[in-house]
Amino acid sequence: HPPEPEAGVSATSAPGAILFVSADTRGYLGPCGCSENMRGGIARAAFQVREARQGTLPVLYVDGGNSLFGETTLKPGQVPQEELKAKALADAMRLMGLAVRATGPLDDTRGADFRQGLGLPEVADGAVKLLPAGSRKVAVVAADSPAQFVAASARARAEGADFVLGLLDAPLEEAQKAAETPGLSVDVLVATRSATEMSGEQNRLVKASVPVVAPQSKGRSLVRVDLSYAPKPGRFTLQKGQADLEREVAALEQRTALLDKEINLPGIDPKLKALKQAKRDELVARRQALVTAPPASSPDVNGFTVRFVPLESGLPSSPDAQALVARYDAEVGKLNLAWAKEHGQDCPVPAKGQSAFVGNEPCRSCHEESFPVWEKSKHHHAWETLEEVGKQHHLNCVGCHVTGWEQPGGVCRLDKVAGREDVGCESCHGPGSAHSDEPSADNIIASPGEAVCVTCHNPENSPHFDFATYLPRILGPGHGKPVDAQPPGKPADAPKPAKP
């Protein structure tokens, strides 16, 4: 697909420009879909950029880097999938008319040659990329140290930049320190890498002499910078008078988060859920209108505003970008399965004295009364939920939908999953060979705690997980409760849950 035209870039009379910035995408084409109302997706991002280009202002899309991969090293079996995904992300960025991107360690997982082979426009650390934006010039400078930033920003001004966007390969806290470096001449500084995989859960803006921005990781939000031009060129200042709007956006964000938690409650009444979902959709629409409306500006001031555009589940997707994602989904499962058949290795045997995984059937011989409860739970349908969306051979998904994935004595090959599908007994109680041979409370986890659950019910896959709320949904007569017990809600009699 050719890049979409950058509407108005050559229109020197335009009264401003719009910049979109993505960063810290970590190889995500979209959310996993394990919970409802999950943010993110390159197709939703593409729609936002395309929609802005329907207007008269120049629109520039910039990527801050750390976007192509989620890890700096890969196991051999991950390589086919992750390379294919990186190529799909690159194609989507091209489709969005990417002006330039910086690079970070999560872009070079497969080496600089692979990254450069994707053919995306890049700005190296310490370099300057000057971009026309109507009657002004926007410079994008990249760096991995404060000293490098100072030199690059000075060069950008010398080359005629009116507005300088800084991309620092560092977490927010380091970027804040860099923003205070004497001699730094950037207007906005974007921290393009979260400190850890799970530390980029929130959009964060620190207003100082140089505003510092850290977008939510894994492609869940875009940064939007609106520029307004005065009749004469001059230095840009962060526009005042945005406090009321920011407070309203924050309030809508809080109300939406509360509704998300309620909508995802296990066993919620379907009618109540539908009502809450409708209210959530209304709040999202109100917030979307606020974060995309042209900001109020003073005609005699070169000003800018910084806002986040959360890519909510109810927002439209670009059909062309969504087609790229669908093509990836269709191809990657076949690719992974073929690789497993040709190159796959079985899991190592457990260390001496340690148990191996044996599957559910040996458990049934002594714990028959537990199975009716398990068979009506979501755990029993975990594999089915992947099959329903064609992701049963996606390496990012399979580990939490089978038992004993990549564990000693477990299953390490996609072509040998049979008999280990679903979240079985051993997913929570641990490998059971020793217990099956000699039943004892000393060789099994009789009462798994929250630490076991959160290996899969983590902030990414299950952001609304609450141990005390969720645990009763998998307990029942013969499974954590006396056989003659009838717990409230009777989870064993609950209807089969809809796919996540």
Short mmCIF file of C-alpha atoms in Angstrom, two decimals:
data_model
loop_
_atom_site.label_atom_id
_atom_site.label_comp_id
_atom_site.label_asym_id
_atom_site.label_seq_id
_atom_site.Cartn_x
_atom_site.Cartn_y
_atom_site.Cartn_z
CA HIS A 1 0.00 0.00 0.00
CA PRO A 2 1.33 3.46 -0.83
CA PRO A 3 1.37 5.92 2.07
CA GLU A 4 -1.66 8.13 2.33
CA PRO A 5 -1.01 11.72 1.27
CA GLU A 6 -0.11 14.16 4.02
CA ALA A 7 -3.02 16.52 3.58
CA GLY A 8 -2.04 20.15 3.42
CA VAL A 9 1.71 19.73 3.93
CA SER A 10 2.43 22.01 1.00
CA ALA A 11 -0.24 24.52 1.99
CA THR A 12 1.97 27.28 3.36
CA SER A 13 -1.07 29.26 4.48
CA ALA A 14 -2.20 26.60 6.96
CA PRO A 15 -2.68 28.11 10.44
CA GLY A 16 -1.08 25.14 12.16
CA ALA A 17 -0.25 21.45 11.99
CA ILE A 18 -0.98 18.17 13.77
CA LEU A 19 1.66 15.69 14.93
CA PHE A 20 0.86 12.12 15.93
CA VAL A 21 3.51 10.17 17.83
CA SER A 22 3.59 6.47 18.66
CA ALA A 23 6.31 4.82 20.74
CA ASP A 24 7.02 1.77 22.90
CA THR A 25 4.64 -0.35 20.82
CA ARG A 26 6.69 -3.47 21.68
CA GLY A 27 5.62 -5.51 18.69
CA TYR A 28 1.88 -5.25 19.27
CA LEU A 29 -0.44 -5.21 16.27
CA GLY A 30 -3.42 -5.14 18.62
CA PRO A 31 -4.67 -6.21 22.04
CA CYS A 32 -4.90 -9.91 22.85
CA GLY A 33 -8.67 -9.81 23.36
CA CYS A 34 -8.67 -11.77 26.63
CA SER A 35 -10.77 -9.09 28.34
CA GLU A 36 -13.48 -6.81 27.02
CA ASN A 37 -12.88 -3.20 26.02
CA MET A 38 -9.11 -3.57 25.61
CA ARG A 39 -7.28 -0.58 24.16
CA GLY A 40 -4.87 -0.61 21.29
CA GLY A 41 -4.34 -1.72 17.73
CA ILE A 42 -2.40 -0.34 14.81
CA ALA A 43 -5.61 -0.32 12.73
CA ARG A 44 -7.28 2.05 15.20
CA ALA A 45 -4.19 4.25 15.21
CA ALA A 46 -4.23 4.33 11.42
CA PHE A 47 -7.84 5.50 11.45
CA GLN A 48 -7.02 8.41 13.78
CA VAL A 49 -4.24 9.60 11.48
CA ARG A 50 -6.37 9.16 8.37
CA GLU A 51 -9.29 11.00 9.97
CA ALA A 52 -7.06 13.97 10.87
CA ARG A 53 -5.88 14.12 7.26
CA GLN A 54 -9.44 14.77 6.12
CA GLY A 55 -8.97 18.30 7.44
CA THR A 56 -6.95 21.18 6.02
CA LEU A 57 -3.94 21.11 8.36
CA PRO A 58 -0.67 19.33 7.64
CA VAL A 59 -0.50 16.02 9.52
CA LEU A 60 2.77 14.30 10.40
CA TYR A 61 3.01 10.82 11.87
CA VAL A 62 6.22 10.00 13.77
CA ASP A 63 7.22 6.82 15.60
CA GLY A 64 9.55 7.09 18.57
CA GLY A 65 10.92 3.56 18.32
CA ASN A 66 10.99 0.43 20.48
CA SER A 67 8.04 -0.62 18.39
CA LEU A 68 8.96 -3.67 16.32
CA PHE A 69 9.60 -6.34 18.98
CA GLY A 70 8.64 -7.02 22.57
CA GLU A 71 11.92 -8.60 23.68
CA THR A 72 15.58 -8.00 22.90
CA THR A 73 16.25 -11.73 22.42
CA LEU A 74 14.05 -14.45 20.96
CA LYS A 75 13.95 -18.21 21.24
CA PRO A 76 14.38 -19.95 17.86
CA GLY A 77 10.71 -20.91 17.77
CA GLN A 78 9.64 -17.28 18.19
CA VAL A 79 11.63 -15.94 15.25
CA PRO A 80 9.20 -16.71 12.37
CA GLN A 81 6.23 -15.17 14.20
CA GLU A 82 8.03 -12.08 15.49
CA GLU A 83 9.66 -11.28 12.16
CA LEU A 84 6.33 -11.59 10.38
CA LYS A 85 4.71 -9.32 12.97
CA ALA A 86 7.47 -6.71 12.65
CA LYS A 87 6.95 -6.69 8.88
CA ALA A 88 3.21 -6.22 9.36
CA LEU A 89 3.83 -3.30 11.72
CA ALA A 90 6.20 -1.74 9.20
CA ASP A 91 3.61 -2.11 6.43
CA ALA A 92 1.00 -0.46 8.65
CA MET A 93 3.33 2.46 9.44
CA ARG A 94 3.94 2.92 5.73
CA LEU A 95 0.20 2.89 5.17
CA MET A 96 -0.11 5.65 7.78
CA GLY A 97 2.34 7.83 5.87
CA LEU A 98 5.14 7.58 8.43
CA ALA A 99 7.33 10.68 8.18
CA VAL A 100 10.23 9.34 10.23
CA ARG A 101 10.97 7.06 13.17
CA ALA A 102 13.68 6.72 15.79
CA THR A 103 15.02 3.33 16.81
CA GLY A 104 15.69 1.61 20.11
CA PRO A 105 16.88 -1.76 21.38
CA LEU A 106 13.44 -3.30 20.83
CA ASP A 107 13.76 -2.51 17.13
CA ASP A 108 17.06 -4.33 16.70
CA THR A 109 16.09 -7.71 18.15
CA ARG A 110 16.78 -9.29 14.76
CA GLY A 111 19.68 -7.00 13.97
CA ALA A 112 20.13 -3.67 12.22
CA ASP A 113 20.10 -5.31 8.78
CA PHE A 114 16.62 -6.73 9.36
CA ARG A 115 15.36 -3.38 10.66
CA GLN A 116 16.81 -1.40 7.79
CA GLY A 117 15.47 -3.96 5.35
CA LEU A 118 11.95 -2.94 6.32
CA GLY A 119 12.57 0.29 4.42
CA LEU A 120 11.10 2.76 6.90
CA PRO A 121 12.45 6.33 7.10
CA GLU A 122 14.70 6.65 10.16
CA VAL A 123 16.49 9.30 12.16
CA ALA A 124 19.61 8.00 13.88
CA ASP A 125 20.55 8.86 17.46
CA GLY A 126 22.15 12.29 17.44
CA ALA A 127 20.71 13.15 14.03
CA VAL A 128 18.06 15.63 12.87
CA LYS A 129 15.18 15.11 10.44
CA LEU A 130 13.61 18.36 9.20
CA LEU A 131 9.98 18.04 8.06
CA PRO A 132 7.83 20.65 6.31
CA ALA A 133 4.60 21.43 8.17
CA GLY A 134 2.88 24.14 6.18
CA SER A 135 4.63 27.48 6.69
CA ARG A 136 6.90 26.09 9.42
CA LYS A 137 9.48 23.37 9.83
CA VAL A 138 9.30 20.63 12.44
CA ALA A 139 12.51 18.91 13.44
CA VAL A 140 12.57 15.40 14.87
CA VAL A 141 15.71 14.69 16.89
CA ALA A 142 16.59 11.36 18.46
CA ALA A 143 19.07 10.56 21.19
CA ASP A 144 19.97 8.01 23.83
CA SER A 145 21.75 10.46 26.17
CA PRO A 146 21.20 14.06 27.36
CA ALA A 147 24.50 15.30 25.89
CA GLN A 148 23.59 13.91 22.49
CA PHE A 149 20.21 15.61 22.77
CA VAL A 150 21.71 19.04 23.44
CA ALA A 151 23.93 18.86 20.37
CA ALA A 152 21.18 17.53 18.09
CA SER A 153 18.61 20.10 19.23
CA ALA A 154 21.08 22.94 18.66
CA ARG A 155 21.75 21.65 15.16
CA ALA A 156 18.00 21.46 14.50
CA ARG A 157 17.60 25.14 15.39
CA ALA A 158 20.57 26.05 13.24
CA GLU A 159 18.97 24.25 10.31
CA GLY A 160 15.83 26.37 10.65
CA ALA A 161 13.53 24.28 12.82
CA ASP A 162 10.59 26.21 14.29
CA PHE A 163 9.40 23.34 16.49
CA VAL A 164 11.61 20.53 17.80
CA LEU A 165 10.22 17.15 18.82
CA GLY A 166 12.68 15.17 20.92
CA LEU A 167 12.65 11.37 21.07
CA LEU A 168 14.69 9.92 23.94
CA ASP A 169 15.33 6.20 24.19
CA ALA A 170 14.70 6.10 27.94
CA PRO A 171 11.90 5.72 30.53
CA LEU A 172 9.95 8.74 31.76
CA GLU A 173 12.03 9.31 34.90
CA GLU A 174 15.26 9.50 32.90
CA ALA A 175 13.59 11.73 30.32
CA GLN A 176 12.53 14.15 33.06
CA LYS A 177 16.15 14.50 34.15
CA ALA A 178 17.27 14.94 30.54
CA ALA A 179 14.71 17.72 30.05
CA GLU A 180 16.54 19.77 32.68
CA THR A 181 19.88 19.58 30.86
CA PRO A 182 21.33 23.07 30.24
CA GLY A 183 21.33 23.97 26.57
CA LEU A 184 18.56 21.59 25.55
CA SER A 185 16.40 23.20 22.87
CA VAL A 186 13.40 20.93 22.32
CA ASP A 187 9.73 21.86 22.65
CA VAL A 188 8.37 18.44 23.62
CA LEU A 189 10.30 15.41 24.84
CA VAL A 190 8.90 11.90 24.35
CA ALA A 191 10.20 9.03 26.49
CA THR A 192 10.10 6.15 24.01
CA ARG A 193 10.75 3.16 26.28
CA SER A 194 9.06 2.03 29.49
CA ALA A 195 11.35 0.66 32.19
CA THR A 196 9.78 -2.81 32.22
CA GLU A 197 7.17 -4.69 30.23
CA MET A 198 4.41 -3.86 32.71
CA SER A 199 5.45 -0.33 33.70
CA GLY A 200 3.91 1.50 30.74
CA GLU A 201 0.30 1.02 31.79
CA GLN A 202 -0.65 4.72 31.92
CA ASN A 203 -0.33 7.79 29.72
CA ARG A 204 1.86 10.27 31.54
CA LEU A 205 2.52 13.96 30.86
CA VAL A 206 4.87 15.97 33.06
CA LYS A 207 4.51 19.72 32.51
CA ALA A 208 7.79 21.52 33.09
CA SER A 209 9.86 24.01 31.13
CA VAL A 210 10.02 21.19 28.57
CA PRO A 211 6.90 18.99 28.64
CA VAL A 212 7.82 15.30 28.94
CA VAL A 213 5.48 12.67 27.54
CA ALA A 214 5.34 8.88 27.98
CA PRO A 215 2.53 7.19 26.02
CA GLN A 216 0.86 4.04 27.24
CA SER A 217 2.92 1.11 25.93
CA LYS A 218 2.00 -1.64 23.47
CA GLY A 219 0.22 0.64 21.03
CA ARG A 220 -2.68 1.54 23.32
CA SER A 221 -2.56 5.33 22.84
CA LEU A 222 -1.18 7.96 20.50
CA VAL A 223 0.34 11.29 21.48
CA ARG A 224 -1.26 14.19 19.61
CA VAL A 225 0.49 17.56 19.40
CA ASP A 226 -1.48 20.43 17.86
CA LEU A 227 0.54 23.39 16.60
CA SER A 228 -0.98 26.84 16.02
CA TYR A 229 0.92 29.44 14.02
CA ALA A 230 1.11 33.18 14.63
CA PRO A 231 1.56 35.49 11.62
CA LYS A 232 5.30 35.61 12.29
CA PRO A 233 7.61 32.69 13.12
CA GLY A 234 8.95 32.43 16.65
CA ARG A 235 9.48 30.04 19.52
CA PHE A 236 6.52 27.88 20.50
CA THR A 237 4.98 27.90 23.96
CA LEU A 238 2.69 25.39 25.64
CA GLN A 239 -0.78 26.89 25.46
CA LYS A 240 -2.48 27.85 28.68
CA GLY A 241 -6.14 27.47 29.46
CA GLN A 242 -6.29 23.71 28.97
CA ALA A 243 -6.83 22.87 32.64
CA ASP A 244 -10.63 22.58 32.46
CA LEU A 245 -10.45 20.30 29.44
CA GLU A 246 -7.78 18.15 31.08
CA ARG A 247 -9.86 17.79 34.23
CA GLU A 248 -12.90 16.74 32.22
CA VAL A 249 -10.87 14.19 30.25
CA ALA A 250 -9.41 12.80 33.49
CA ALA A 251 -12.87 12.49 35.04
CA LEU A 252 -14.18 10.65 31.99
CA GLU A 253 -11.12 8.39 32.14
CA GLN A 254 -11.85 7.49 35.77
CA ARG A 255 -15.51 6.77 35.10
CA THR A 256 -14.62 4.61 32.10
CA ALA A 257 -12.10 2.62 34.13
CA LEU A 258 -14.72 1.96 36.82
CA LEU A 259 -17.23 0.76 34.23
CA ASP A 260 -14.56 -1.49 32.69
CA LYS A 261 -14.09 -3.23 36.00
CA GLU A 262 -17.84 -3.68 36.46
CA ILE A 263 -18.37 -4.94 32.90
CA ASN A 264 -15.66 -7.56 33.37
CA LEU A 265 -17.03 -8.86 36.69
CA PRO A 266 -17.54 -12.64 36.52
CA GLY A 267 -21.21 -13.57 36.41
CA ILE A 268 -22.55 -10.07 35.77
CA ASP A 269 -26.19 -10.03 34.67
CA PRO A 270 -26.27 -9.70 30.83
CA LYS A 271 -28.86 -6.90 30.87
CA LEU A 272 -26.92 -4.91 33.45
CA LYS A 273 -23.75 -5.51 31.47
CA ALA A 274 -25.37 -4.17 28.29
CA LEU A 275 -26.52 -1.03 30.11
CA LYS A 276 -23.05 -0.41 31.53
CA GLN A 277 -21.46 -1.03 28.13
CA ALA A 278 -23.78 1.52 26.52
CA LYS A 279 -22.84 4.07 29.18
CA ARG A 280 -19.16 3.30 28.66
CA ASP A 281 -19.51 3.81 24.90
CA GLU A 282 -21.13 7.18 25.57
CA LEU A 283 -18.27 8.28 27.86
CA VAL A 284 -15.65 7.15 25.33
CA ALA A 285 -17.37 9.15 22.59
CA ARG A 286 -17.39 12.26 24.79
CA ARG A 287 -13.72 11.88 25.64
CA GLN A 288 -12.80 11.20 22.02
CA ALA A 289 -14.50 14.43 20.98
CA LEU A 290 -12.50 16.34 23.59
CA VAL A 291 -9.09 14.90 22.67
CA THR A 292 -9.51 15.38 18.91
CA ALA A 293 -11.26 18.77 18.74
CA PRO A 294 -9.07 21.67 17.59
CA PRO A 295 -7.77 23.39 20.73
CA ALA A 296 -8.51 27.03 21.40
CA SER A 297 -5.55 29.15 20.32
CA SER A 298 -4.39 32.76 20.33
CA PRO A 299 -3.91 34.07 16.78
CA ASP A 300 -0.80 36.05 17.73
CA VAL A 301 0.99 33.20 19.55
CA ASN A 302 2.97 30.26 18.23
CA GLY A 303 1.50 27.70 20.60
CA PHE A 304 1.05 23.98 21.03
CA THR A 305 -0.99 21.52 23.07
CA VAL A 306 -0.20 17.93 24.02
CA ARG A 307 -2.96 15.36 24.38
CA PHE A 308 -3.30 11.58 24.44
CA VAL A 309 -5.64 9.68 22.14
CA PRO A 310 -6.50 6.36 23.83
CA LEU A 311 -7.27 3.76 21.16
CA GLU A 312 -10.44 2.42 22.73
CA SER A 313 -12.12 -0.78 21.57
CA GLY A 314 -15.17 1.04 20.27
CA LEU A 315 -13.22 3.35 17.94
CA PRO A 316 -13.16 2.65 14.20
CA SER A 317 -10.29 0.88 12.47
CA SER A 318 -8.73 1.68 9.13
CA PRO A 319 -9.96 -1.07 6.76
CA ASP A 320 -6.62 -1.25 4.96
CA ALA A 321 -4.65 -1.54 8.20
CA GLN A 322 -7.12 -4.06 9.59
CA ALA A 323 -6.62 -6.13 6.45
CA LEU A 324 -2.88 -6.22 7.20
CA VAL A 325 -3.61 -7.50 10.71
CA ALA A 326 -6.06 -10.11 9.43
CA ARG A 327 -3.51 -11.34 6.91
CA TYR A 328 -0.91 -11.66 9.67
CA ASP A 329 -3.35 -13.59 11.88
CA ALA A 330 -4.12 -15.98 9.03
CA GLU A 331 -0.48 -16.60 8.13
CA VAL A 332 1.27 -16.75 11.49
CA GLY A 333 -0.54 -19.79 12.86
CA LYS A 334 0.35 -21.85 9.80
CA LEU A 335 3.93 -20.59 9.97
CA ASN A 336 4.32 -21.48 13.65
CA LEU A 337 2.78 -24.93 13.27
CA ALA A 338 5.02 -25.73 10.29
CA TRP A 339 8.09 -24.59 12.22
CA ALA A 340 7.14 -26.74 15.22
CA LYS A 341 6.73 -29.83 13.05
CA GLU A 342 10.10 -29.33 11.37
CA HIS A 343 12.26 -27.87 14.15
CA GLY A 344 10.32 -28.25 17.40
CA GLN A 345 11.98 -29.69 20.50
CA ASP A 346 10.21 -31.47 23.33
CA CYS A 347 10.38 -29.95 26.80
CA PRO A 348 13.26 -31.18 28.96
CA VAL A 349 12.44 -33.86 31.50
CA PRO A 350 12.05 -32.64 35.07
CA ALA A 351 15.05 -32.65 37.37
CA LYS A 352 15.49 -35.73 39.53
CA GLY A 353 12.86 -35.81 42.22
CA GLN A 354 10.59 -33.28 40.45
CA SER A 355 7.16 -34.05 39.02
CA ALA A 356 6.16 -34.11 35.37
CA PHE A 357 2.81 -33.14 33.84
CA VAL A 358 0.42 -36.04 33.34
CA GLY A 359 -2.82 -34.37 32.22
CA ASN A 360 -6.25 -34.38 33.82
CA GLU A 361 -7.23 -38.03 33.59
CA PRO A 362 -5.00 -39.35 36.40
CA CYS A 363 -6.55 -36.65 38.61
CA ARG A 364 -10.07 -37.77 37.74
CA SER A 365 -9.51 -41.26 39.14
CA CYS A 366 -9.44 -39.84 42.69
CA HIS A 367 -11.15 -36.46 42.28
CA GLU A 368 -14.15 -37.22 40.09
CA GLU A 369 -16.31 -34.88 42.19
CA SER A 370 -14.14 -31.87 41.20
CA PHE A 371 -14.65 -32.19 37.47
CA PRO A 372 -18.26 -30.95 37.09
CA VAL A 373 -17.17 -27.62 38.59
CA TRP A 374 -14.09 -27.34 36.37
CA GLU A 375 -15.97 -28.40 33.23
CA LYS A 376 -18.40 -25.48 33.59
CA SER A 377 -15.65 -22.92 34.22
CA LYS A 378 -13.86 -20.66 31.75
CA HIS A 379 -10.68 -22.60 32.48
CA HIS A 380 -12.20 -25.63 30.74
CA HIS A 381 -12.99 -23.56 27.64
CA ALA A 382 -9.62 -21.78 27.40
CA TRP A 383 -8.43 -23.60 24.28
CA GLU A 384 -11.80 -23.27 22.60
CA THR A 385 -11.67 -19.49 22.94
CA LEU A 386 -8.45 -19.48 20.91
CA GLU A 387 -9.89 -21.77 18.24
CA GLU A 388 -12.93 -19.52 17.87
CA VAL A 389 -10.71 -16.59 16.85
CA GLY A 390 -8.07 -18.64 15.00
CA LYS A 391 -5.26 -17.95 17.48
CA GLN A 392 -4.59 -21.45 18.79
CA HIS A 393 -1.16 -21.41 17.16
CA HIS A 394 -0.16 -17.87 18.19
CA LEU A 395 2.81 -18.09 20.53
CA ASN A 396 1.73 -14.95 22.40
CA CYS A 397 -1.54 -16.64 23.37
CA VAL A 398 -1.06 -20.37 23.72
CA GLY A 399 0.89 -20.38 27.00
CA CYS A 400 -2.11 -19.38 29.12
CA HIS A 401 -4.57 -21.64 27.30
CA VAL A 402 -2.79 -25.00 27.71
CA THR A 403 -1.36 -26.84 30.70
CA GLY A 404 2.38 -26.97 31.33
CA TRP A 405 3.49 -24.80 28.40
CA GLU A 406 7.29 -24.65 28.11
CA GLN A 407 7.81 -26.21 31.54
CA PRO A 408 9.94 -29.27 32.33
CA GLY A 409 7.86 -32.33 31.65
CA GLY A 410 5.20 -30.19 29.93
CA VAL A 411 4.52 -29.32 26.30
CA CYS A 412 6.87 -27.21 24.18
CA ARG A 413 5.56 -27.86 20.67
CA LEU A 414 2.43 -26.53 19.00
CA ASP A 415 2.05 -29.82 17.14
CA LYS A 416 1.94 -31.79 20.41
CA VAL A 417 -0.67 -29.88 22.39
CA ALA A 418 -3.24 -32.70 22.25
CA GLY A 419 -4.19 -33.76 25.75
CA ARG A 420 -2.89 -30.55 27.29
CA GLU A 421 -5.52 -28.13 26.01
CA ASP A 422 -7.24 -25.77 28.46
CA VAL A 423 -6.27 -24.57 31.92
CA GLY A 424 -6.22 -28.00 33.52
CA CYS A 425 -5.70 -29.23 37.06
CA GLU A 426 -1.92 -28.94 36.88
CA SER A 427 -2.01 -25.32 35.69
CA CYS A 428 -2.96 -24.34 39.24
CA HIS A 429 -1.98 -27.33 41.37
CA GLY A 430 1.39 -27.99 39.73
CA PRO A 431 2.73 -31.03 37.84
CA GLY A 432 1.13 -34.16 39.23
CA SER A 433 3.16 -37.27 38.38
CA ALA A 434 4.53 -37.74 41.90
CA HIS A 435 1.13 -37.09 43.48
CA SER A 436 -0.52 -39.51 41.06
CA ASP A 437 1.95 -42.24 42.00
CA GLU A 438 1.85 -41.58 45.75
CA PRO A 439 -0.94 -39.20 46.79
CA SER A 440 0.22 -36.86 49.53
CA ALA A 441 -0.39 -33.26 50.54
CA ASP A 442 3.38 -32.79 50.39
CA ASN A 443 3.76 -33.35 46.63
CA ILE A 444 0.95 -31.17 45.23
CA ILE A 445 -0.25 -27.58 45.65
CA ALA A 446 -3.54 -28.22 47.40
CA SER A 447 -4.66 -24.58 47.69
CA PRO A 448 -3.03 -22.39 45.01
CA GLY A 449 -2.67 -18.75 45.97
CA GLU A 450 -2.95 -15.52 44.02
CA ALA A 451 0.68 -15.74 42.89
CA VAL A 452 -0.25 -18.69 40.67
CA CYS A 453 -3.20 -16.86 39.11
CA VAL A 454 -1.36 -13.67 38.20
CA THR A 455 1.13 -15.48 35.98
CA CYS A 456 -1.68 -15.31 33.39
CA HIS A 457 -4.19 -12.93 34.98
CA ASN A 458 -1.69 -10.09 34.72
CA PRO A 459 -2.32 -6.37 34.02
CA GLU A 460 -2.08 -6.93 30.26
CA ASN A 461 -4.28 -9.99 29.75
CA SER A 462 -6.66 -9.53 32.67
CA PRO A 463 -6.47 -5.87 33.76
CA HIS A 464 -9.53 -6.12 36.01
CA PHE A 465 -8.54 -9.32 37.81
CA ASP A 466 -9.35 -9.41 41.50
CA PHE A 467 -8.43 -12.62 43.30
CA ALA A 468 -11.21 -12.46 45.88
CA THR A 469 -13.84 -11.82 43.19
CA TYR A 470 -12.66 -14.35 40.64
CA LEU A 471 -11.74 -17.27 42.91
CA PRO A 472 -15.34 -18.24 43.82
CA ARG A 473 -16.09 -18.69 40.11
CA ILE A 474 -13.83 -21.75 39.93
CA LEU A 475 -14.79 -23.25 43.29
CA GLY A 476 -17.75 -25.47 44.04
CA PRO A 477 -18.86 -28.75 45.60
CA GLY A 478 -15.88 -31.09 45.48
CA HIS A 479 -13.53 -28.37 44.26
CA GLY A 480 -12.52 -26.20 47.19
CA LYS A 481 -15.85 -26.71 48.95
CA PRO A 482 -17.60 -29.68 50.59
CA VAL A 483 -19.37 -31.97 48.16
CA ASP A 484 -22.78 -31.11 49.63
CA ALA A 485 -22.16 -27.33 49.51
CA GLN A 486 -24.22 -25.09 47.26
CA PRO A 487 -22.28 -21.82 46.93
CA PRO A 488 -24.05 -18.58 46.00
CA GLY A 489 -24.36 -18.16 42.27
CA LYS A 490 -23.70 -21.88 41.66
CA PRO A 491 -20.87 -21.32 39.16
CA ALA A 492 -21.08 -24.98 38.10
CA ASP A 493 -24.56 -24.26 36.69
CA ALA A 494 -23.56 -21.01 35.00
CA PRO A 495 -23.98 -20.87 31.22
CA LYS A 496 -20.95 -21.29 29.06
CA PRO A 497 -19.17 -17.91 28.92
CA ALA A 498 -18.87 -15.97 25.72
CA LYS A 499 -15.48 -15.89 24.11
CA PRO A 500 -13.19 -13.16 25.50
#
